GROMACS .gro file of C-alpha atoms in nm:
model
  273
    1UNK     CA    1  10.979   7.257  -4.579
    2UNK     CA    2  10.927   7.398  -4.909
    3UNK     CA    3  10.646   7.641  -4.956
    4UNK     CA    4  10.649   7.584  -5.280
    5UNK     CA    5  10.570   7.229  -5.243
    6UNK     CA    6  10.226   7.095  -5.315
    7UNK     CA    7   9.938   7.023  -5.116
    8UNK     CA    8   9.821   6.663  -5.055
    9UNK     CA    9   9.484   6.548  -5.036
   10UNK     CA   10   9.332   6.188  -5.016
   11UNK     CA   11   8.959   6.010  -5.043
   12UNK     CA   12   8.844   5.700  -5.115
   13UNK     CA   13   8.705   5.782  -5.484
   14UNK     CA   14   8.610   6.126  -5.596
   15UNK     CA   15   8.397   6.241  -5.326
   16UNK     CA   16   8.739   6.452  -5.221
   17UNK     CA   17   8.783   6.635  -5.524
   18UNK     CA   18   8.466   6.860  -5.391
   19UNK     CA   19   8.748   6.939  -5.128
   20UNK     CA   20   9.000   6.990  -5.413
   21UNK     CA   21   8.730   7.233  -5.604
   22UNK     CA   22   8.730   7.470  -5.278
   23UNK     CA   23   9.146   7.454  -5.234
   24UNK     CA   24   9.157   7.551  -5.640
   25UNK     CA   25   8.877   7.828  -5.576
   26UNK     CA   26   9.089   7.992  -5.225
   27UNK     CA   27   9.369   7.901  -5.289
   28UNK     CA   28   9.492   7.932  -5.653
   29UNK     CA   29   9.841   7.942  -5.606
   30UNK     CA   30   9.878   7.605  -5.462
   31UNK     CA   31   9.975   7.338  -5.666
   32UNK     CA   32   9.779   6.993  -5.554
   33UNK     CA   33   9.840   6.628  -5.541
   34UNK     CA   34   9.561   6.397  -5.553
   35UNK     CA   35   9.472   6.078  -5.463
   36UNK     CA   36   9.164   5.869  -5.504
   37UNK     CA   37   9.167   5.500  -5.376
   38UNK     CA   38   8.944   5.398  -5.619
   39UNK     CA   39   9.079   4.988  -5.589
   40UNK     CA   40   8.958   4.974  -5.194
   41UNK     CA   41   8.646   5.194  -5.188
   42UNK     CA   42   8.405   5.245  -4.968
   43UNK     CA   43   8.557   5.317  -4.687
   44UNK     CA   44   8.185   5.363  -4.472
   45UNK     CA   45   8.172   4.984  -4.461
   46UNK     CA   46   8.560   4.899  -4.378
   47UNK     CA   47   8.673   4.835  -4.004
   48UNK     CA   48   8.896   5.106  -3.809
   49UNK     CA   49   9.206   4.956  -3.834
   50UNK     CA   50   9.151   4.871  -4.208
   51UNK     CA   51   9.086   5.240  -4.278
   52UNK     CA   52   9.425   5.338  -4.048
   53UNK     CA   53   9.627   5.102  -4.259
   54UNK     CA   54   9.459   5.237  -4.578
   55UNK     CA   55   9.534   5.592  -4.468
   56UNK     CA   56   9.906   5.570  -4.362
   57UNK     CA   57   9.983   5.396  -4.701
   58UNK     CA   58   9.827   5.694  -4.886
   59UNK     CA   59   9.991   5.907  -4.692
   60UNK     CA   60  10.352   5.751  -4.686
   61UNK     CA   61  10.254   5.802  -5.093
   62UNK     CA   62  10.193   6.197  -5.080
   63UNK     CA   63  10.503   6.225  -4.906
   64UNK     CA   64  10.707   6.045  -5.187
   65UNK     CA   65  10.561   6.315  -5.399
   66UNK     CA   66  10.704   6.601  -5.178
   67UNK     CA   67  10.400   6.774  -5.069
   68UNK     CA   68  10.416   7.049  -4.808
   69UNK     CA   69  10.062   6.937  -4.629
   70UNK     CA   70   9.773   6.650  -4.618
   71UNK     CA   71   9.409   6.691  -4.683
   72UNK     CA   72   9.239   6.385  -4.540
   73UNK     CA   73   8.882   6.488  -4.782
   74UNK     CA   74   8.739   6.171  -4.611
   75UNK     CA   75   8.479   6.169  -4.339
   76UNK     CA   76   8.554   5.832  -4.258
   77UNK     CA   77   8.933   5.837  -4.277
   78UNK     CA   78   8.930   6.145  -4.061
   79UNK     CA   79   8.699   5.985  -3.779
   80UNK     CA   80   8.936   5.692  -3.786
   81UNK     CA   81   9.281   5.729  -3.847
   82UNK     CA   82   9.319   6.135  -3.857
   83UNK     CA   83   9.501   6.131  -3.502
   84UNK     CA   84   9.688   5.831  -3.565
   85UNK     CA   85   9.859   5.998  -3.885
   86UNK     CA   86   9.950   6.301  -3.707
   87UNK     CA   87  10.118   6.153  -3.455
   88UNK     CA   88  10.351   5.972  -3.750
   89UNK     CA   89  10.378   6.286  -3.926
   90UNK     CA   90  10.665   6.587  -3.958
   91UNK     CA   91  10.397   6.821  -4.171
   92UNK     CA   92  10.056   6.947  -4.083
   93UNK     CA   93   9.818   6.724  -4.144
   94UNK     CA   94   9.407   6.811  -4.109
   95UNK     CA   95   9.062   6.652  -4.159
   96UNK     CA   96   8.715   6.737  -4.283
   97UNK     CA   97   8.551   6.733  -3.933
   98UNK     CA   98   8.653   7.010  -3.742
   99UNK     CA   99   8.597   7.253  -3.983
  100UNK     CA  100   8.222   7.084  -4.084
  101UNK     CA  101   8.118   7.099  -3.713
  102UNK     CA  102   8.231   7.490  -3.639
  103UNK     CA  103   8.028   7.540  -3.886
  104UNK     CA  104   7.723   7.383  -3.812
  105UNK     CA  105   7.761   7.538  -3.430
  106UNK     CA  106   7.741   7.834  -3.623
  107UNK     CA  107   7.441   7.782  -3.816
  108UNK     CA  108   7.204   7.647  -3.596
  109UNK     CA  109   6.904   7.845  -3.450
  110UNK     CA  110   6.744   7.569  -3.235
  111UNK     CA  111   7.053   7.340  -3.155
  112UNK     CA  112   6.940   7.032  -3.346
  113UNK     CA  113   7.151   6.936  -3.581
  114UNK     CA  114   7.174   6.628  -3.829
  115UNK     CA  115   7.442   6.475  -3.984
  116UNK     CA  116   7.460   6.225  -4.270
  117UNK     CA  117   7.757   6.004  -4.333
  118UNK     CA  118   7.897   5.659  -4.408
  119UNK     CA  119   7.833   5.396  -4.163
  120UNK     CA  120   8.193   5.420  -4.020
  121UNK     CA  121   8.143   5.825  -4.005
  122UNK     CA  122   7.812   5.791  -3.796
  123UNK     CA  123   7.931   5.490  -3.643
  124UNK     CA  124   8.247   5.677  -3.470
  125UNK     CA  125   8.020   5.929  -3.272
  126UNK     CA  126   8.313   6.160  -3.373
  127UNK     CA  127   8.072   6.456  -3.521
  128UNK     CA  128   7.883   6.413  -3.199
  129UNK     CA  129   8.160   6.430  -2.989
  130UNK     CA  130   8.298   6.749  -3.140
  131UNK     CA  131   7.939   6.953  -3.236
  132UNK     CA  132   7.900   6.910  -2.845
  133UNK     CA  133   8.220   7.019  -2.729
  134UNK     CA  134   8.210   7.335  -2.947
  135UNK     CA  135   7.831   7.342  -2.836
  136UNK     CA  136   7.762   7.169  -2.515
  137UNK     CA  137   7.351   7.113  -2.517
  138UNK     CA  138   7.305   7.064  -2.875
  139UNK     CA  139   7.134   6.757  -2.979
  140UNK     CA  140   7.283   6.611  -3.266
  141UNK     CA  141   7.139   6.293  -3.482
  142UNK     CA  142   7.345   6.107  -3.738
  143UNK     CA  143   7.208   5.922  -3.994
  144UNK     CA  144   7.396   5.670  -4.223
  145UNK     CA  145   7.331   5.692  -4.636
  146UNK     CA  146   7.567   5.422  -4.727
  147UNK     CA  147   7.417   5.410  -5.070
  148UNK     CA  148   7.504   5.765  -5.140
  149UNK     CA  149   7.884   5.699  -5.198
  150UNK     CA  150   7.794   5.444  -5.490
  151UNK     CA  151   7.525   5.622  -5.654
  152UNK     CA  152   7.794   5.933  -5.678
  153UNK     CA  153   8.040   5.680  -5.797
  154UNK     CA  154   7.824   5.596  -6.066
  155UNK     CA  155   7.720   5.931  -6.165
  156UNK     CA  156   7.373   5.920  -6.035
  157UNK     CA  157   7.360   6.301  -5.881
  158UNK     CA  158   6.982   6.318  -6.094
  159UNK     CA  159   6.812   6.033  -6.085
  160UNK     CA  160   6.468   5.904  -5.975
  161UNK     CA  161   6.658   5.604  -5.826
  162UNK     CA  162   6.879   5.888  -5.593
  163UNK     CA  163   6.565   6.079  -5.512
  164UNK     CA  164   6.414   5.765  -5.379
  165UNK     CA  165   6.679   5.636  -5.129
  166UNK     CA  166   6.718   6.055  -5.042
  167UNK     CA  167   6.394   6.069  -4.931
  168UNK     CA  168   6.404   5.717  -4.732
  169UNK     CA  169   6.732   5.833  -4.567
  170UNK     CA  170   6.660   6.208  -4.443
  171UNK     CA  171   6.317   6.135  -4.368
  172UNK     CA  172   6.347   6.008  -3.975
  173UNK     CA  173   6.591   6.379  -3.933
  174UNK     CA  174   6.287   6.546  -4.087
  175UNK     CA  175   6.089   6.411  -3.778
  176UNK     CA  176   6.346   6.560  -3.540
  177UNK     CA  177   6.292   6.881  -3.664
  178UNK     CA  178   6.690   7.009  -3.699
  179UNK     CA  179   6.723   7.304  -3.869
  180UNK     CA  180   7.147   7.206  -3.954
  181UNK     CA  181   7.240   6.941  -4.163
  182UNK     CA  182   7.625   6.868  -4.214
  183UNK     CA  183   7.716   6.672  -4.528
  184UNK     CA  184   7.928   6.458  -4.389
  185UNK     CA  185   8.078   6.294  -4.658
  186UNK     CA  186   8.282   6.435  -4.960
  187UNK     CA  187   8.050   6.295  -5.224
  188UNK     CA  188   7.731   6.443  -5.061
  189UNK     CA  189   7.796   6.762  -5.173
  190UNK     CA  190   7.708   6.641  -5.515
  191UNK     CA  191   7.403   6.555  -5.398
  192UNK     CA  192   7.345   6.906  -5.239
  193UNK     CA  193   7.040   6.989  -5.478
  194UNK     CA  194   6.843   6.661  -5.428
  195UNK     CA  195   6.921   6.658  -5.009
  196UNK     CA  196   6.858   7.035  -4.996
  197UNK     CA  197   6.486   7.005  -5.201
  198UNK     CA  198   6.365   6.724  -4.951
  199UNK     CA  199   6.509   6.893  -4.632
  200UNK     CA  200   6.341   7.201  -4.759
  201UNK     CA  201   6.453   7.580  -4.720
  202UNK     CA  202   6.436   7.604  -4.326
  203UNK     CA  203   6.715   7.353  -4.290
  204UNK     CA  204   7.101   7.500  -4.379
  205UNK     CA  205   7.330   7.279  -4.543
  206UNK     CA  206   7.647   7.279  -4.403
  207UNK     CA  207   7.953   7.123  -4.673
  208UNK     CA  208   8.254   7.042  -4.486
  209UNK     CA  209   8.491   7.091  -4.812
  210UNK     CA  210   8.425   7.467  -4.842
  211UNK     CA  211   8.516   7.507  -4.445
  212UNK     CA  212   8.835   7.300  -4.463
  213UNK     CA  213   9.005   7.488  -4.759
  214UNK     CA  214   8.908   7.805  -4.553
  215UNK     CA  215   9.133   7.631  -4.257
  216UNK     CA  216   9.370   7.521  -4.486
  217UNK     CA  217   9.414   7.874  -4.627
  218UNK     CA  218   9.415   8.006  -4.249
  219UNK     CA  219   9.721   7.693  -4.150
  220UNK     CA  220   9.947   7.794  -4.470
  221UNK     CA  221   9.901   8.177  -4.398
  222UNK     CA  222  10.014   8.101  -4.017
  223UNK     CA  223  10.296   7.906  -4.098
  224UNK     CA  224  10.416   8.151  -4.411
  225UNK     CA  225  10.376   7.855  -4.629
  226UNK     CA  226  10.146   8.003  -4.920
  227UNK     CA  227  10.312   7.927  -5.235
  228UNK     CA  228  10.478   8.250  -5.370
  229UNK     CA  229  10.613   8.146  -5.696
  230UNK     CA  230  10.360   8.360  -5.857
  231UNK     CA  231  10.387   8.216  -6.220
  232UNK     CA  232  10.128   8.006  -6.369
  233UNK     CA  233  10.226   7.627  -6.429
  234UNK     CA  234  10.046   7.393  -6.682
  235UNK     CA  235   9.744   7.269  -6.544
  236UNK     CA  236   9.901   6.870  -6.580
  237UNK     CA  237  10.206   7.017  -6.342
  238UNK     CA  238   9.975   7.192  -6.113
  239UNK     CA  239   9.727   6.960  -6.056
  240UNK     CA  240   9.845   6.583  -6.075
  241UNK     CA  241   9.553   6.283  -6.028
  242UNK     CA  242   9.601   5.937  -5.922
  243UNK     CA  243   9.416   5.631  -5.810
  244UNK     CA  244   9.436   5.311  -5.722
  245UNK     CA  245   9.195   5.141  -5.983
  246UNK     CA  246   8.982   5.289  -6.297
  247UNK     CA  247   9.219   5.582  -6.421
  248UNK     CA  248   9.015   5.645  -6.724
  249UNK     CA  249   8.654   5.608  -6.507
  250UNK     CA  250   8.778   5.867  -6.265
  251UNK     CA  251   8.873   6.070  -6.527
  252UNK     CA  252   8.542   6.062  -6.673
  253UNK     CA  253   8.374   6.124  -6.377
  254UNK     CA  254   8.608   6.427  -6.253
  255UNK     CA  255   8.542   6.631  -6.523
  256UNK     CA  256   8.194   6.665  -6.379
  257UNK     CA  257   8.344   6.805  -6.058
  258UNK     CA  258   8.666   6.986  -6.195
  259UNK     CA  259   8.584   7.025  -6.591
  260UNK     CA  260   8.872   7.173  -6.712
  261UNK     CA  261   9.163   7.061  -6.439
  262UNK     CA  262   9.188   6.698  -6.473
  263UNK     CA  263   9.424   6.630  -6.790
  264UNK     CA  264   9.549   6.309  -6.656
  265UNK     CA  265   9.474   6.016  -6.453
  266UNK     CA  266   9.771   5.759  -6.349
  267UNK     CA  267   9.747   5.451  -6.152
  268UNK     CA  268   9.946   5.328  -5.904
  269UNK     CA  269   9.979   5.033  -5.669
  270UNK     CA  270   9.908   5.182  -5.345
  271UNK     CA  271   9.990   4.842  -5.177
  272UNK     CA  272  10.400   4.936  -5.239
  273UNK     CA  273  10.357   5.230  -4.972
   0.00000   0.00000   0.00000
């Protein structure tokens, strides 16, 4: 494996790219391949084995590109088909979860903790499963926001329209009293300001991209896999961008995640991989 090579990471839209913001911040070196699957999103609302099928595509893609390591920046995609990839794949290979729920553990004060996700992310009990195992006795309560996903999509992250279906969503966790609240999705993070203002100081916002560049960095320092070319590359060879659908739209709407690192969109037909 070449060290050199670059880092993969997948999502259904741009929600991932708050993952991709965290990898540019830790790990600067690293050169990144990105890929939105901007034709086929949501993923919240598709079934398990739709969302396996989906993933091993994209990932049989990031491998035709050479890349050393896959992000999976999707709550959904790593709930569903994270193990199944692995056990297809010669490279490492890690998910959004883990990392979100250590976390959390971490966090809490009173061991009730919420998390907010796609319906296919809540639906999977997978946060659950893991917040207990790293914390047997904590009470954990998921709540799906599948509107969240679109509004980000559509650039909504201030809007009175957001605020409203915010404060309908969070407002059965604010009756369980947690004082934890994973964003279990990679577009929620966009909506930190708006979740964190109804939620209110006492709760602590946990954002599972920050924690999974922080493993990533930890994985490619264990394996002696850090890129050590040590000269700076064009931004357009550093960092490439494609989707599925929409180049120029996800272009547009990158910039307000990554202004100055997205040069170029391309499009592919994910359906040949």
């Amino acid at each position: 494996m070449d060290r050199n090579a670059p880092i993969g990471v997948f999502d259904s839209g741009i929600g991932g790219l708050t993952v991709v913001r965290e990898i540019m911040r830790q790990l600067p070196e690293e050169k990144i391949v990105y890929f939105g699957d901007t034709a086929r999103l949501p993923y919240g609302n598709k079934s398990k084995e739709t969302v396996i099928r989906f993933s091993r595509q994209i990932v049989r893609f990031l491998k035709s590109r050479g890349v050393k390591a896959i992000v999976v920046a999707c709550n959904t995609a790593s709930s569903y088909a994270l193990e199944e990839v692995r056990k297809d794949e010669d490279i490492p290979v890690i998910g959004v979860i883990n990392a979100g729920a250590r976390a959390a553990v971490s966090a809490t004060r009173n061991g009730k903790i919420g998390v907010i996700g796609t319906e296919g992310t809540i639906k999977s009990g997978t946060y659950g499963a893991v917040l207990r195992e790293m914390k047997p006795g904590v009470e954990v309560f998921g709540r799906a926001c599948p509107l969240f996903v679109p509004l980000v999509e559509e650039g909504l992250f201030h809007d009175s329209v957001t605020d409203e279906i915010a404060s309908r969503y969070l407002s059965s966790l604010k009756e369980k009293y947690i004082d934890t609240l994973v964003l279990g999705c990679t577009h929620y993070p966009l909506l930190r300001s708006t979740v964190g203002k109804i939620m209110g100081d006492s709760v602590t916002l946990v954002n599972p991209a920050y924690e999974t560049a922080v493993q990533l960095r930890t994985l490619l320092a264990s394996m002696e896999m850090g890129n050590d070319e040590g000269k700076a590359l064009p931004l357009e060879e550093k960092y490439q961008f494609f989707v599925s659908d929409l180049a120029e739209k996800f272009t547009d709407f990158a910039t307000a995640i990554l202004p100055d690192e997205v040069k170029n969109t391309v499009q592919i037909d994910i359906e040949e991989y």
